[in-house]
Tab-separated table of N, CA, C and O and ligand atoms in Angstrom:
chain	number	residue	atom	x	y	z
A	10	MET	N	0.677	-11.095	21.324
A	10	MET	CA	-0.114	-9.887	20.806
A	10	MET	C	-1.504	-10.459	20.289
A	10	MET	O	-1.789	-11.648	19.857
A	11	SER	N	-2.513	-9.550	20.457
A	11	SER	CA	-3.851	-9.703	19.959
A	11	SER	C	-3.793	-9.812	18.278
A	11	SER	O	-2.881	-9.448	17.751
A	12	GLU	N	-4.838	-10.430	17.850
A	12	GLU	CA	-4.788	-10.225	16.196
A	12	GLU	C	-4.793	-8.767	15.751
A	12	GLU	O	-4.139	-8.715	14.695
A	13	LEU	N	-5.279	-7.814	16.341
A	13	LEU	CA	-5.438	-6.413	15.741
A	13	LEU	C	-3.762	-5.835	15.853
A	13	LEU	O	-3.191	-5.516	15.001
A	14	GLU	N	-3.202	-6.323	17.045
A	14	GLU	CA	-1.783	-5.980	17.194
A	14	GLU	C	-0.799	-6.556	16.235
A	14	GLU	O	0.135	-5.893	15.561
A	15	LYS	N	-1.067	-7.744	16.015
A	15	LYS	CA	-0.542	-8.681	14.963
A	15	LYS	C	-0.574	-7.824	13.457
A	15	LYS	O	0.257	-7.728	12.888
A	16	ALA	N	-2.189	-7.383	13.314
A	16	ALA	CA	-2.006	-6.998	11.942
A	16	ALA	C	-1.698	-5.695	11.726
A	16	ALA	O	-1.027	-5.191	10.951
A	17	MET	N	-1.331	-4.809	12.905
A	17	MET	CA	-0.633	-3.560	12.886
A	17	MET	C	0.771	-3.917	12.574
A	17	MET	O	1.414	-3.086	11.690
A	18	MET	N	1.441	-4.563	13.217
A	18	MET	CA	2.665	-5.045	13.152
A	18	MET	C	2.990	-5.383	11.775
A	18	MET	O	4.074	-5.074	11.040
A	19	ALA	N	2.183	-6.264	11.187
A	19	ALA	CA	2.128	-6.577	9.662
A	19	ALA	C	2.137	-5.505	8.706
A	19	ALA	O	3.064	-5.547	7.786
A	20	LEU	N	1.348	-4.469	8.960
A	20	LEU	CA	1.370	-3.444	8.185
A	20	LEU	C	2.707	-2.658	7.982
A	20	LEU	O	3.246	-2.351	7.183
A	21	ILE	N	3.218	-2.527	9.395
A	21	ILE	CA	4.538	-1.940	9.511
A	21	ILE	C	5.535	-2.637	8.823
A	21	ILE	O	6.483	-2.152	8.140
A	22	GLU	N	5.723	-4.039	8.955
A	22	GLU	CA	6.651	-4.803	8.331
A	22	GLU	C	6.268	-4.683	6.834
A	22	GLU	O	7.497	-4.682	6.244
A	23	VAL	N	5.369	-4.915	6.159
A	23	VAL	CA	5.349	-5.051	4.812
A	23	VAL	C	5.595	-3.570	4.124
A	23	VAL	O	6.334	-3.654	3.276
A	24	PHE	N	5.336	-2.544	4.807
A	24	PHE	CA	5.634	-1.250	4.355
A	24	PHE	C	7.240	-1.182	4.280
A	24	PHE	O	7.763	-0.853	3.181
A	25	HIS	N	7.814	-1.522	5.214
A	25	HIS	CA	9.311	-1.179	5.437
A	25	HIS	C	9.896	-2.419	4.340
A	25	HIS	O	11.097	-2.061	3.756
A	26	GLN	N	9.271	-3.595	4.215
A	26	GLN	CA	9.926	-4.445	3.377
A	26	GLN	C	10.205	-4.207	2.037
A	26	GLN	O	11.090	-4.330	1.248
A	27	TYR	N	9.185	-3.104	1.681
A	27	TYR	CA	9.324	-2.609	0.237
A	27	TYR	C	9.955	-1.263	0.026
A	27	TYR	O	10.633	-0.935	-0.824
A	28	SER	N	9.677	-0.551	1.223
A	28	SER	CA	10.137	0.925	1.146
A	28	SER	C	11.491	0.814	1.249
A	28	SER	O	12.293	1.771	0.928
A	29	ARG	N	12.320	-0.043	1.921
A	29	ARG	CA	13.652	-0.076	2.225
A	29	ARG	C	14.716	-0.510	0.948
A	29	ARG	O	16.013	-0.532	0.965
A	30	LYS	N	13.880	-0.832	0.041
A	30	LYS	CA	14.613	-1.502	-1.108
A	30	LYS	C	15.491	-0.506	-2.012
A	30	LYS	O	16.565	-0.826	-2.341
A	31	GLU	N	15.002	0.572	-2.481
A	31	GLU	CA	15.588	1.620	-3.070
A	31	GLU	C	15.368	3.078	-2.563
A	31	GLU	O	14.410	3.467	-2.068
A	32	GLY	N	16.443	3.851	-2.737
A	32	GLY	CA	16.149	5.306	-2.406
A	32	GLY	C	15.990	5.559	-1.159
A	32	GLY	O	16.614	4.980	-0.178
A	33	ASP	N	15.078	6.309	-0.635
A	33	ASP	CA	14.653	6.547	0.674
A	33	ASP	C	13.927	5.300	1.174
A	33	ASP	O	13.031	4.964	0.957
A	34	LYS	N	14.662	4.985	2.309
A	34	LYS	CA	14.332	3.835	2.964
A	34	LYS	C	12.931	3.798	3.777
A	34	LYS	O	12.363	2.703	4.191
A	35	ARG	N	12.501	5.146	3.894
A	35	ARG	CA	11.308	5.310	4.847
A	35	ARG	C	10.178	5.535	3.950
A	35	ARG	O	8.814	5.860	4.345
A	36	LYS	N	10.215	5.490	2.610
A	36	LYS	CA	9.292	5.991	1.654
A	36	LYS	C	9.284	4.930	0.551
A	36	LYS	O	10.362	4.714	0.110
A	37	LEU	N	8.006	4.889	-0.094
A	37	LEU	CA	7.873	4.100	-1.284
A	37	LEU	C	7.984	4.918	-2.372
A	37	LEU	O	7.095	5.951	-2.565
A	38	LYS	N	8.704	4.332	-3.539
A	38	LYS	CA	8.886	5.091	-4.666
A	38	LYS	C	7.828	4.461	-5.600
A	38	LYS	O	7.364	3.149	-5.152
A	39	LYS	N	7.729	4.882	-6.742
A	39	LYS	CA	6.580	4.142	-7.699
A	39	LYS	C	6.824	2.730	-7.765
A	39	LYS	O	6.013	1.813	-7.756
A	40	SER	N	8.328	2.369	-8.156
A	40	SER	CA	8.606	1.127	-8.408
A	40	SER	C	8.202	0.019	-7.158
A	40	SER	O	7.646	-1.012	-7.357
A	41	GLU	N	8.486	0.694	-5.999
A	41	GLU	CA	8.229	-0.031	-4.918
A	41	GLU	C	6.807	-0.167	-4.550
A	41	GLU	O	6.415	-1.426	-4.194
A	42	LEU	N	5.885	0.923	-4.712
A	42	LEU	CA	4.479	0.677	-4.630
A	42	LEU	C	4.039	-0.190	-5.362
A	42	LEU	O	3.168	-0.958	-5.042
A	43	LYS	N	4.342	-0.314	-6.827
A	43	LYS	CA	3.907	-1.161	-7.686
A	43	LYS	C	4.149	-2.557	-7.227
A	43	LYS	O	3.221	-3.451	-7.196
A	44	GLU	N	5.241	-2.975	-7.053
A	44	GLU	CA	5.702	-4.162	-6.117
A	44	GLU	C	4.920	-4.660	-5.139
A	44	GLU	O	4.386	-5.753	-5.270
A	45	LEU	N	4.635	-3.726	-4.279
A	45	LEU	CA	3.905	-3.824	-3.187
A	45	LEU	C	2.424	-4.267	-3.344
A	45	LEU	O	1.837	-5.382	-2.932
A	46	ILE	N	1.796	-3.665	-4.332
A	46	ILE	CA	0.702	-3.741	-4.733
A	46	ILE	C	0.414	-5.129	-5.545
A	46	ILE	O	-0.559	-5.871	-5.231
A	47	ASN	N	1.314	-5.309	-6.309
A	47	ASN	CA	1.367	-6.314	-7.019
A	47	ASN	C	1.408	-7.894	-6.562
A	47	ASN	O	0.771	-9.033	-6.653
A	48	ASN	N	2.526	-7.578	-5.276
A	48	ASN	CA	2.812	-8.903	-4.466
A	48	ASN	C	1.776	-9.376	-3.212
A	48	ASN	O	1.400	-10.199	-3.005
A	49	GLU	N	1.180	-8.088	-2.673
A	49	GLU	CA	0.578	-8.267	-1.598
A	49	GLU	C	-0.832	-7.930	-1.365
A	49	GLU	O	-1.358	-7.896	-0.491
A	50	LEU	N	-1.255	-7.324	-2.666
A	50	LEU	CA	-2.750	-6.946	-2.750
A	50	LEU	C	-3.499	-7.722	-3.876
A	50	LEU	O	-4.349	-6.963	-4.586
A	51	THR	N	-3.166	-8.878	-4.165
A	51	THR	CA	-3.506	-9.543	-5.021
A	51	THR	C	-5.056	-9.659	-5.259
A	51	THR	O	-5.799	-10.006	-6.267
A	52	HIS	N	-5.484	-10.113	-3.929
A	52	HIS	CA	-7.151	-10.481	-3.933
A	52	HIS	C	-8.016	-9.244	-3.873
A	52	HIS	O	-9.078	-9.069	-4.070
A	53	PHE	N	-7.292	-8.069	-3.562
A	53	PHE	CA	-8.151	-6.964	-3.359
A	53	PHE	C	-7.882	-5.664	-4.152
A	53	PHE	O	-8.742	-5.086	-4.630
A	54	LEU	N	-6.918	-5.832	-5.102
A	54	LEU	CA	-6.734	-4.878	-6.246
A	54	LEU	C	-6.313	-5.539	-7.491
A	54	LEU	O	-5.787	-6.414	-7.232
A	55	GLU	N	-6.612	-4.817	-8.647
A	55	GLU	CA	-5.990	-5.191	-9.863
A	55	GLU	C	-4.647	-5.117	-9.799
A	55	GLU	O	-4.135	-4.109	-9.505
A	56	GLU	N	-3.985	-6.092	-10.619
A	56	GLU	CA	-2.492	-5.845	-10.916
A	56	GLU	C	-2.225	-4.616	-11.757
A	56	GLU	O	-2.944	-4.352	-12.595
A	57	ILE	N	-1.038	-4.099	-11.231
A	57	ILE	CA	-0.644	-2.892	-12.024
A	57	ILE	C	0.122	-3.287	-13.069
A	57	ILE	O	1.332	-3.796	-12.863
A	58	LYS	N	-0.018	-3.002	-14.558
A	58	LYS	CA	0.773	-3.307	-15.436
A	58	LYS	C	1.338	-2.172	-16.135
A	58	LYS	O	2.474	-1.983	-16.431
A	59	GLU	N	0.509	-1.174	-16.455
A	59	GLU	CA	0.809	0.245	-17.121
A	59	GLU	C	1.691	1.187	-16.253
A	59	GLU	O	1.198	1.373	-14.977
A	60	GLN	N	2.531	1.818	-16.498
A	60	GLN	CA	3.147	2.955	-15.789
A	60	GLN	C	2.239	3.843	-15.684
A	60	GLN	O	2.216	4.563	-14.195
A	61	GLU	N	1.349	4.070	-16.288
A	61	GLU	CA	0.212	5.164	-16.211
A	61	GLU	C	-0.544	4.780	-15.017
A	61	GLU	O	-0.819	5.766	-14.141
A	62	ALA	N	-0.861	3.598	-14.872
A	62	ALA	CA	-1.500	3.150	-13.667
A	62	ALA	C	-0.770	3.585	-12.163
A	62	ALA	O	-1.447	4.023	-11.333
A	63	VAL	N	0.480	3.361	-12.265
A	63	VAL	CA	1.391	3.338	-11.032
A	63	VAL	C	1.342	4.835	-10.971
A	63	VAL	O	1.196	5.420	-9.812
A	64	ASP	N	1.332	5.866	-11.880
A	64	ASP	CA	1.430	7.229	-11.701
A	64	ASP	C	0.020	7.678	-10.955
A	64	ASP	O	0.048	8.531	-10.232
A	65	LYS	N	-0.989	7.445	-11.575
A	65	LYS	CA	-2.276	7.392	-11.047
A	65	LYS	C	-2.397	7.260	-9.502
A	65	LYS	O	-2.923	7.802	-8.674
A	66	VAL	N	-1.720	6.091	-9.247
A	66	VAL	CA	-2.035	5.384	-7.933
A	66	VAL	C	-1.248	6.393	-6.915
A	66	VAL	O	-1.775	6.965	-5.875
A	67	MET	N	-0.084	6.568	-7.386
A	67	MET	CA	1.073	7.548	-6.560
A	67	MET	C	0.184	9.005	-6.263
A	67	MET	O	0.489	9.636	-5.396
A	68	GLU	N	-0.427	9.354	-7.461
A	68	GLU	CA	-0.877	10.844	-7.558
A	68	GLU	C	-2.001	10.972	-6.340
A	68	GLU	O	-2.067	11.951	-5.722
A	69	THR	N	-2.900	9.799	-6.433
A	69	THR	CA	-3.900	9.795	-5.446
A	69	THR	C	-3.579	9.615	-3.918
A	69	THR	O	-3.806	10.252	-3.136
A	70	LEU	N	-2.272	8.848	-3.929
A	70	LEU	CA	-1.797	8.553	-2.413
A	70	LEU	C	-0.912	9.783	-1.744
A	70	LEU	O	-0.685	9.928	-0.719
A	71	ASP	N	-0.077	10.480	-2.927
A	71	ASP	CA	0.792	11.155	-2.283
A	71	ASP	C	0.308	12.434	-1.928
A	71	ASP	O	0.394	13.681	-2.540
A	72	SER	N	-0.254	12.700	-0.704
A	72	SER	CA	-0.868	13.845	-0.408
A	72	SER	C	0.179	14.873	0.160
A	72	SER	O	-0.429	16.252	-0.054
A	73	ASP	N	1.248	14.952	0.331
A	73	ASP	CA	2.061	15.796	0.787
A	73	ASP	C	3.034	16.148	-0.539
A	73	ASP	O	3.751	17.274	-0.716
A	74	GLY	N	2.760	15.621	-1.727
A	74	GLY	CA	3.301	16.019	-3.144
A	74	GLY	C	4.792	15.819	-3.146
A	74	GLY	O	5.364	16.541	-4.077
A	75	ASP	N	5.464	14.869	-2.295
A	75	ASP	CA	6.792	14.724	-2.644
A	75	ASP	C	7.213	13.662	-3.821
A	75	ASP	O	8.356	13.393	-3.825
A	76	GLY	N	6.259	13.083	-4.244
A	76	GLY	CA	6.367	11.980	-5.413
A	76	GLY	C	6.655	10.707	-4.875
A	76	GLY	O	6.812	9.807	-5.575
A	77	GLU	N	6.711	10.414	-3.384
A	77	GLU	CA	6.875	9.252	-2.957
A	77	GLU	C	5.531	9.102	-1.922
A	77	GLU	O	5.005	9.793	-1.409
A	78	CYS	N	5.512	7.651	-1.418
A	78	CYS	CA	4.311	7.388	-0.542
A	78	CYS	C	5.102	6.979	0.820
A	78	CYS	O	5.798	6.298	0.791
A	79	ASP	N	4.824	7.910	1.714
A	79	ASP	CA	5.414	7.683	3.161
A	79	ASP	C	4.482	6.537	4.073
A	79	ASP	O	3.388	6.438	3.427
A	80	PHE	N	4.737	6.284	5.291
A	80	PHE	CA	3.893	5.419	6.144
A	80	PHE	C	2.434	5.874	6.127
A	80	PHE	O	1.498	5.283	6.234
A	81	GLN	N	2.546	7.231	6.522
A	81	GLN	CA	1.296	7.715	6.833
A	81	GLN	C	0.182	7.924	5.457
A	81	GLN	O	-0.876	7.574	5.547
A	82	GLU	N	0.893	8.021	4.214
A	82	GLU	CA	0.167	8.122	2.932
A	82	GLU	C	-0.324	6.516	2.732
A	82	GLU	O	-1.495	6.375	2.263
A	83	PHE	N	0.597	5.710	3.168
A	83	PHE	CA	0.385	4.409	2.820
A	83	PHE	C	-0.776	3.746	3.887
A	83	PHE	O	-1.622	3.100	3.036
A	84	MET	N	-0.864	4.260	4.991
A	84	MET	CA	-1.895	3.948	6.208
A	84	MET	C	-3.194	4.488	5.481
A	84	MET	O	-4.266	3.867	5.633
A	85	ALA	N	-3.122	5.556	4.806
A	85	ALA	CA	-4.336	6.152	4.293
A	85	ALA	C	-5.021	5.354	3.219
A	85	ALA	O	-6.510	5.006	2.985
A	86	PHE	N	-4.062	4.888	2.382
A	86	PHE	CA	-4.307	4.114	1.286
A	86	PHE	C	-4.925	2.482	1.869
A	86	PHE	O	-5.906	2.305	1.144
A	87	ILE	N	-4.246	1.877	2.842
A	87	ILE	CA	-5.078	0.752	3.658
A	87	ILE	C	-6.268	1.013	4.096
A	87	ILE	O	-7.140	0.174	3.986
A	88	ALA	N	-6.191	2.084	4.606
A	88	ALA	CA	-7.631	2.454	5.208
A	88	ALA	C	-8.680	2.647	4.388
A	88	ALA	O	-9.866	1.985	4.254
A	89	MET	N	-8.317	2.942	2.887
A	89	MET	CA	-9.268	3.266	1.852
A	89	MET	C	-9.699	1.904	1.439
A	89	MET	O	-11.015	1.474	1.262
A	90	ILE	N	-8.661	0.966	1.011
A	90	ILE	CA	-9.090	-0.010	0.610
A	90	ILE	C	-9.791	-1.262	1.545
A	90	ILE	O	-10.699	-1.984	1.355
A	91	THR	N	-9.489	-1.075	3.085
A	91	THR	CA	-10.100	-1.866	3.883
A	91	THR	C	-11.685	-1.489	4.179
A	91	THR	O	-12.500	-2.322	4.299
A	92	ALA	N	-11.750	0.004	4.063
A	92	ALA	CA	-12.998	0.389	4.250
A	92	ALA	C	-13.934	-0.119	2.973
A	92	ALA	O	-15.021	-0.495	3.262
A	93	ALA	N	-13.558	-0.178	1.804
A	93	ALA	CA	-14.027	-0.633	0.578
A	93	ALA	C	-14.485	-2.246	0.804
A	93	ALA	O	-15.423	-2.650	0.357
A	94	CYS	N	-13.456	-2.825	1.473
A	94	CYS	CA	-13.825	-4.232	1.770
A	94	CYS	C	-14.597	-4.704	2.748
A	94	CYS	O	-15.755	-5.372	2.386
A	95	HIS	N	-14.892	-3.694	3.625
A	95	HIS	CA	-15.817	-3.824	4.715
A	95	HIS	C	-17.071	-3.618	4.180
A	95	HIS	O	-18.034	-4.267	4.379
A	96	GLU	N	-17.461	-2.603	3.234
A	96	GLU	CA	-18.493	-2.470	2.264
A	96	GLU	C	-18.969	-3.629	1.879
A	96	GLU	O	-20.200	-4.106	1.661
A	97	PHE	N	-18.014	-4.351	0.880
A	97	PHE	CA	-18.273	-5.263	0.003
A	97	PHE	C	-18.708	-6.503	1.018
A	97	PHE	O	-19.974	-7.307	0.672
A	98	PHE	N	-18.107	-6.851	2.159
A	98	PHE	CA	-18.440	-8.106	2.671
A	98	PHE	C	-19.402	-8.091	3.783
A	98	PHE	O	-20.039	-8.726	4.333
A	99	THR	N	-20.096	-6.693	4.084
A	99	THR	CA	-21.060	-6.337	5.076
A	99	THR	C	-22.174	-6.067	4.182
A	99	THR	O	-23.422	-5.917	4.854
A	100	GLN	N	-22.287	-5.887	2.859
A	100	GLN	CA	-23.588	-5.422	2.338
A	100	GLN	C	-24.410	-6.595	2.190
A	100	GLN	O	-24.120	-7.891	2.243
A	101	GLU	N	-25.739	-6.342	2.176
A	101	GLU	CA	-26.643	-7.284	2.260
A	101	GLU	C	-27.062	-7.802	1.078
A	101	GLU	O	-27.153	-7.216	-0.173
B	8	CA	CA1	12.481	3.549	-0.998
B	9	CA	CA1	4.398	11.712	-0.082
């Protein structure tokens, strides 16, 4: 597999690693989302400590309003962070 394909597989894998822990196996609930951010995005995002911060992130990500983050919503989140990183690393 190419590096890009490996990265795509990694996204799928990490999502399911957290989404399958509790409740709906194909969706991240707040506690799963918090764990994923705090374990897997330590260099790109601030650690989530307050419940309020988790609520806020979920509110932002949950575009279909079911209170959980599905893979599509997760990908939108990753795209957002990746675009911000891209800005940061390519600015003059
Ligand atoms: Ca779940
Ligand atoms: Ca949702």
